[in-house]
PDB file of C-alpha atoms in Angstrom:
ATOM      1  CA  MET A   1     117.404 130.242  83.420  1.00  0.00           C
ATOM      2  CA  LYS A   2     113.942 131.044  84.560  1.00  0.00           C
ATOM      3  CA  LEU A   3     110.884 129.774  82.653  1.00  0.00           C
ATOM      4  CA  SER A   4     108.615 132.248  80.973  1.00  0.00           C
ATOM      5  CA  ALA A   5     105.046 132.470  82.178  1.00  0.00           C
ATOM      6  CA  LYS A   6     103.957 130.602  78.963  1.00  0.00           C
ATOM      7  CA  GLN A   7     106.529 127.883  79.491  1.00  0.00           C
ATOM      8  CA  GLU A   8     105.456 127.487  83.197  1.00  0.00           C
ATOM      9  CA  MET A   9     101.797 127.215  82.015  1.00  0.00           C
ATOM     10  CA  PHE A  10     102.920 124.594  79.432  1.00  0.00           C
ATOM     11  CA  CYS A  11     104.509 122.537  82.189  1.00  0.00           C
ATOM     12  CA  LYS A  12     101.392 122.661  84.367  1.00  0.00           C
ATOM     13  CA  GLU A  13      99.130 121.889  81.494  1.00  0.00           C
ATOM     14  CA  TYR A  14     101.404 119.012  80.327  1.00  0.00           C
ATOM     15  CA  MET A  15     100.870 117.410  83.819  1.00  0.00           C
ATOM     16  CA  ILE A  16      97.119 117.045  83.105  1.00  0.00           C
ATOM     17  CA  ASP A  17      97.403 114.430  80.316  1.00  0.00           C
ATOM     18  CA  LEU A  18     101.109 114.311  79.307  1.00  0.00           C
ATOM     19  CA  ASN A  19     100.011 115.449  75.844  1.00  0.00           C
ATOM     20  CA  ALA A  20     102.553 118.021  74.596  1.00  0.00           C
ATOM     21  CA  THR A  21     100.353 119.271  71.723  1.00  0.00           C
ATOM     22  CA  GLN A  22      97.283 119.829  73.884  1.00  0.00           C
ATOM     23  CA  ALA A  23      99.337 121.362  76.683  1.00  0.00           C
ATOM     24  CA  ALA A  24     100.811 123.828  74.200  1.00  0.00           C
ATOM     25  CA  ILE A  25      97.387 124.805  72.951  1.00  0.00           C
ATOM     26  CA  ARG A  26      96.056 125.228  76.532  1.00  0.00           C
ATOM     27  CA  ALA A  27      99.153 127.259  77.372  1.00  0.00           C
ATOM     28  CA  GLY A  28      98.332 129.713  74.600  1.00  0.00           C
ATOM     29  CA  TYR A  29     100.528 128.591  71.722  1.00  0.00           C
ATOM     30  CA  SER A  30      99.002 128.563  68.242  1.00  0.00           C
ATOM     31  CA  GLU A  31      97.002 125.504  67.349  1.00  0.00           C
ATOM     32  CA  ARG A  32      98.718 125.487  63.971  1.00  0.00           C
ATOM     33  CA  THR A  33     102.197 125.126  65.558  1.00  0.00           C
ATOM     34  CA  ALA A  34     101.239 123.473  68.774  1.00  0.00           C
ATOM     35  CA  TYR A  35     102.603 120.055  67.814  1.00  0.00           C
ATOM     36  CA  SER A  36     106.120 121.359  66.981  1.00  0.00           C
ATOM     37  CA  GLN A  37     106.131 123.829  69.893  1.00  0.00           C
ATOM     38  CA  GLY A  38     105.182 121.063  72.342  1.00  0.00           C
ATOM     39  CA  GLN A  39     107.920 118.805  71.014  1.00  0.00           C
ATOM     40  CA  ARG A  40     110.450 121.706  71.153  1.00  0.00           C
ATOM     41  CA  LEU A  41     109.450 122.610  74.713  1.00  0.00           C
ATOM     42  CA  LEU A  42     109.966 119.002  75.860  1.00  0.00           C
ATOM     43  CA  LYS A  43     113.574 119.172  74.700  1.00  0.00           C
ATOM     44  CA  HIS A  44     114.184 122.373  76.671  1.00  0.00           C
ATOM     45  CA  VAL A  45     116.369 121.528  79.716  1.00  0.00           C
ATOM     46  CA  GLU A  46     114.587 123.940  82.121  1.00  0.00           C
ATOM     47  CA  VAL A  47     111.150 122.726  80.940  1.00  0.00           C
ATOM     48  CA  LEU A  48     112.108 119.050  81.446  1.00  0.00           C
ATOM     49  CA  ALA A  49     113.467 119.905  84.922  1.00  0.00           C
ATOM     50  CA  ARG A  50     110.253 121.667  85.842  1.00  0.00           C
ATOM     51  CA  VAL A  51     108.081 118.792  84.498  1.00  0.00           C
ATOM     52  CA  LYS A  52     110.266 116.337  86.580  1.00  0.00           C
ATOM     53  CA  GLU A  53     109.796 118.542  89.645  1.00  0.00           C
ATOM     54  CA  LEU A  54     106.023 118.610  89.170  1.00  0.00           C
ATOM     55  CA  LYS A  55     105.839 114.863  88.630  1.00  0.00           C
ATOM     56  CA  ASP A  56     107.985 114.167  91.725  1.00  0.00           C
ATOM     57  CA  LYS A  57     105.808 116.455  93.776  1.00  0.00           C
ATOM     58  CA  ARG A  58     102.676 114.677  92.602  1.00  0.00           C
ATOM     59  CA  ALA A  59     104.142 111.257  93.310  1.00  0.00           C
ATOM     60  CA  ASP A  60     105.214 112.378  96.796  1.00  0.00           C
ATOM     61  CA  GLU A  61     101.691 113.766  97.530  1.00  0.00           C
ATOM     62  CA  LEU A  62     100.153 110.465  96.408  1.00  0.00           C
ATOM     63  CA  GLU A  63     102.876 108.468  98.237  1.00  0.00           C
ATOM     64  CA  LEU A  64     103.808 106.686  95.008  1.00  0.00           C
ATOM     65  CA  ASP A  65     107.219 105.171  94.387  1.00  0.00           C
ATOM     66  CA  ALA A  66     108.766 102.250  92.528  1.00  0.00           C
ATOM     67  CA  TYR A  67     108.046  99.887  95.390  1.00  0.00           C
ATOM     68  CA  TRP A  68     104.372 100.833  95.372  1.00  0.00           C
ATOM     69  CA  VAL A  69     104.074 100.275  91.609  1.00  0.00           C
ATOM     70  CA  LEU A  70     105.959  96.982  91.662  1.00  0.00           C
ATOM     71  CA  LYS A  71     103.925  95.713  94.572  1.00  0.00           C
ATOM     72  CA  ARG A  72     100.764  96.670  92.748  1.00  0.00           C
ATOM     73  CA  LEU A  73     101.861  94.924  89.557  1.00  0.00           C
ATOM     74  CA  LYS A  74     102.733  91.819  91.582  1.00  0.00           C
ATOM     75  CA  ASP A  75      99.295  91.810  93.202  1.00  0.00           C
ATOM     76  CA  ILE A  76      97.643  92.240  89.815  1.00  0.00           C
ATOM     77  CA  SER A  77      99.655  89.377  88.285  1.00  0.00           C
ATOM     78  CA  ASP A  78      98.929  87.080  91.200  1.00  0.00           C
ATOM     79  CA  ARG A  79      95.206  87.847  91.212  1.00  0.00           C
ATOM     80  CA  SER A  80      95.068  87.467  87.447  1.00  0.00           C
ATOM     81  CA  MET A  81      96.558  84.023  87.669  1.00  0.00           C
ATOM     82  CA  GLN A  82      93.940  82.764  90.157  1.00  0.00           C
ATOM     83  CA  ALA A  83      91.683  80.232  88.518  1.00  0.00           C
ATOM     84  CA  GLU A  84      88.062  81.194  88.755  1.00  0.00           C
ATOM     85  CA  PRO A  85      85.376  78.623  88.143  1.00  0.00           C
ATOM     86  CA  VAL A  86      83.277  79.164  85.045  1.00  0.00           C
ATOM     87  CA  MET A  87      79.576  79.479  86.132  1.00  0.00           C
ATOM     88  CA  GLU A  88      76.440  78.866  84.128  1.00  0.00           C
ATOM     89  CA  TYR A  89      72.783  79.171  84.898  1.00  0.00           C
ATOM     90  CA  ASP A  90      70.996  75.905  85.695  1.00  0.00           C
ATOM     91  CA  HIS A  91      67.355  76.253  84.735  1.00  0.00           C
ATOM     92  CA  GLY A  92      66.278  73.301  86.871  1.00  0.00           C
ATOM     93  CA  SER A  93      67.658  74.580  90.135  1.00  0.00           C
ATOM     94  CA  GLN A  94      67.420  78.187  88.981  1.00  0.00           C
ATOM     95  CA  GLU A  95      70.910  79.133  90.216  1.00  0.00           C
ATOM     96  CA  LEU A  96      74.445  79.476  89.012  1.00  0.00           C
ATOM     97  CA  VAL A  97      76.503  76.250  89.119  1.00  0.00           C
ATOM     98  CA  GLU A  98      80.082  75.483  88.288  1.00  0.00           C
ATOM     99  CA  THR A  99      80.750  73.932  84.912  1.00  0.00           C
ATOM    100  CA  GLY A 100      83.972  72.132  85.975  1.00  0.00           C
ATOM    101  CA  GLU A 101      85.991  74.539  83.800  1.00  0.00           C
ATOM    102  CA  TYR A 102      88.204  77.361  85.070  1.00  0.00           C
ATOM    103  CA  GLN A 103      89.404  80.630  83.674  1.00  0.00           C
ATOM    104  CA  PHE A 104      91.962  83.184  84.538  1.00  0.00           C
ATOM    105  CA  ASP A 105      92.938  86.650  83.259  1.00  0.00           C
ATOM    106  CA  SER A 106      96.057  85.850  81.151  1.00  0.00           C
ATOM    107  CA  THR A 107      96.113  89.360  79.603  1.00  0.00           C
ATOM    108  CA  GLY A 108      96.282  91.099  83.000  1.00  0.00           C
ATOM    109  CA  ALA A 109      98.941  88.647  84.289  1.00  0.00           C
ATOM    110  CA  ASN A 110     101.044  88.932  81.080  1.00  0.00           C
ATOM    111  CA  LYS A 111     100.936  92.689  81.060  1.00  0.00           C
ATOM    112  CA  ALA A 112     101.794  92.986  84.789  1.00  0.00           C
ATOM    113  CA  THR A 113     104.596  90.504  84.442  1.00  0.00           C
ATOM    114  CA  GLU A 114     106.012  92.245  81.421  1.00  0.00           C
ATOM    115  CA  LEU A 115     106.013  95.595  83.211  1.00  0.00           C
ATOM    116  CA  ILE A 116     107.774  94.097  86.262  1.00  0.00           C
ATOM    117  CA  GLY A 117     110.312  92.479  83.917  1.00  0.00           C
ATOM    118  CA  LYS A 118     110.996  95.806  82.198  1.00  0.00           C
ATOM    119  CA  HIS A 119     111.431  97.549  85.521  1.00  0.00           C
ATOM    120  CA  ILE A 120     114.047  95.090  86.666  1.00  0.00           C
ATOM    121  CA  GLY A 121     115.869  95.128  83.293  1.00  0.00           C
ATOM    122  CA  MET A 122     115.043  91.635  82.085  1.00  0.00           C
ATOM    123  CA  PHE A 123     114.315  92.847  78.544  1.00  0.00           C
ATOM    124  CA  ASP A 124     117.249  95.229  78.201  1.00  0.00           C
ATOM    125  CA  PRO A 125     119.105  94.276  75.014  1.00  0.00           C
ATOM    126  CA  LYS A 126     122.393  95.584  76.437  1.00  0.00           C
ATOM    127  CA  LEU A 127     121.987  93.472  79.538  1.00  0.00           C
ATOM    128  CA  GLN A 128     121.195  90.444  77.444  1.00  0.00           C
ATOM    129  CA  LEU A 129     124.286  91.002  75.369  1.00  0.00           C
ATOM    130  CA  GLN A 130     126.372  91.333  78.504  1.00  0.00           C
ATOM    131  CA  MET A 131     124.959  88.028  79.792  1.00  0.00           C
ATOM    132  CA  ARG A 132     125.779  86.260  76.550  1.00  0.00           C
ATOM    133  CA  MET A 133     129.290  87.663  76.657  1.00  0.00           C
ATOM    134  CA  MET A 134     129.715  86.460  80.245  1.00  0.00           C
ATOM    135  CA  GLU A 135     128.427  82.982  79.345  1.00  0.00           C
ATOM    136  CA  ALA A 136     130.847  82.861  76.427  1.00  0.00           C
ATOM    137  CA  GLN A 137     133.712  83.831  78.793  1.00  0.00           C
ATOM    138  CA  VAL A 138     132.659  81.104  81.275  1.00  0.00           C
ATOM    139  CA  GLU A 139     132.597  78.496  78.451  1.00  0.00           C
ATOM    140  CA  LYS A 140     136.091  79.572  77.358  1.00  0.00           C
ATOM    141  CA  VAL A 141     137.418  79.167  80.870  1.00  0.00           C
ATOM    142  CA  LYS A 142     135.825  75.705  81.047  1.00  0.00           C
ATOM    143  CA  VAL A 143     137.472  74.632  77.759  1.00  0.00           C
ATOM    144  CA  GLU A 144     140.860  75.925  78.931  1.00  0.00           C
ATOM    145  CA  THR A 145     140.482  74.129  82.265  1.00  0.00           C
ATOM    146  CA  LYS A 146     139.634  70.923  80.549  1.00  0.00           C
ATOM    147  CA  LYS A 147     142.750  71.162  78.389  1.00  0.00           C
ATOM    148  CA  LEU A 148     144.847  71.778  81.516  1.00  0.00           C
ATOM    149  CA  GLN A 149     143.312  68.743  83.209  1.00  0.00           C
ATOM    150  CA  GLU A 150     143.992  66.577  80.178  1.00  0.00           C
ATOM    151  CA  SER A 151     147.633  67.647  79.893  1.00  0.00           C
ATOM    152  CA  ASN A 152     148.392  67.427  83.593  1.00  0.00           C
ATOM    153  CA  LYS A 153     146.410  64.502  85.096  1.00  0.00           C
ATOM    154  CA  ASP A 154     148.348  64.716  88.417  1.00  0.00           C
ATOM    155  CA  ILE A 155     147.439  68.358  89.097  1.00  0.00           C
ATOM    156  CA  GLU A 156     144.105  69.119  90.826  1.00  0.00           C
ATOM    157  CA  PRO A 157     141.934  71.306  88.599  1.00  0.00           C
ATOM    158  CA  PRO A 158     141.579  74.975  89.578  1.00  0.00           C
ATOM    159  CA  LYS A 159     138.325  76.004  91.203  1.00  0.00           C
ATOM    160  CA  ILE A 160     136.371  78.539  89.261  1.00  0.00           C
ATOM    161  CA  ILE A 161     133.807  80.683  91.019  1.00  0.00           C
ATOM    162  CA  VAL A 162     131.555  82.922  89.043  1.00  0.00           C
ATOM    163  CA  VAL A 163     129.683  85.565  90.967  1.00  0.00           C
ATOM    164  CA  ASP A 164     126.947  87.639  89.450  1.00  0.00           C
ATOM    165  CA  LYS A 165     124.440  90.063  90.893  1.00  0.00           C
ATOM    166  CA  TRP A 166     121.569  87.560  90.475  1.00  0.00           C
ATOM    167  CA  SER A 167     123.064  84.616  92.222  1.00  0.00           C
ATOM    168  CA  ALA A 168     123.934  86.808  95.245  1.00  0.00           C
ATOM    169  CA  LYS A 169     120.313  87.856  95.725  1.00  0.00           C
ATOM    170  CA  LYS A 170     118.724  84.486  96.493  1.00  0.00           C
TER     171      LYS A 170
END
């Protein structure tokens, strides 16, 4: 289904600030109903497809991708963690001198690290649940293996190898 001229205008306006209400107003929808119109338009499959197309085009033109974003976040985190000497003005020598104390940008480092963690799925509750379930299964196998060892002392215990996607990426 083709977008109407008003819907196309909404998509282009939405790309300016990603504000659906303001995009709806700029596209010619009533100010009184702009909030609900904007939300409704963002649920429209064709509108979403067009917005994605426009976002992808913009990212390509700017040569942005997930690698660029992650590299940038890593650089910000690394830079924020560098200790900078605290300087103060010495009236006797009339220059800035180190105080012996150091500071770093913990807010910048924390935010960048948080965004990287989110990107790689570290804070995904479903993933954390899967990890806990896997750990529980490993513990169960260990208990069963120990029982086998205790009941059959002459038998060599079975070797258990657990492979997960994290251990394989070292």
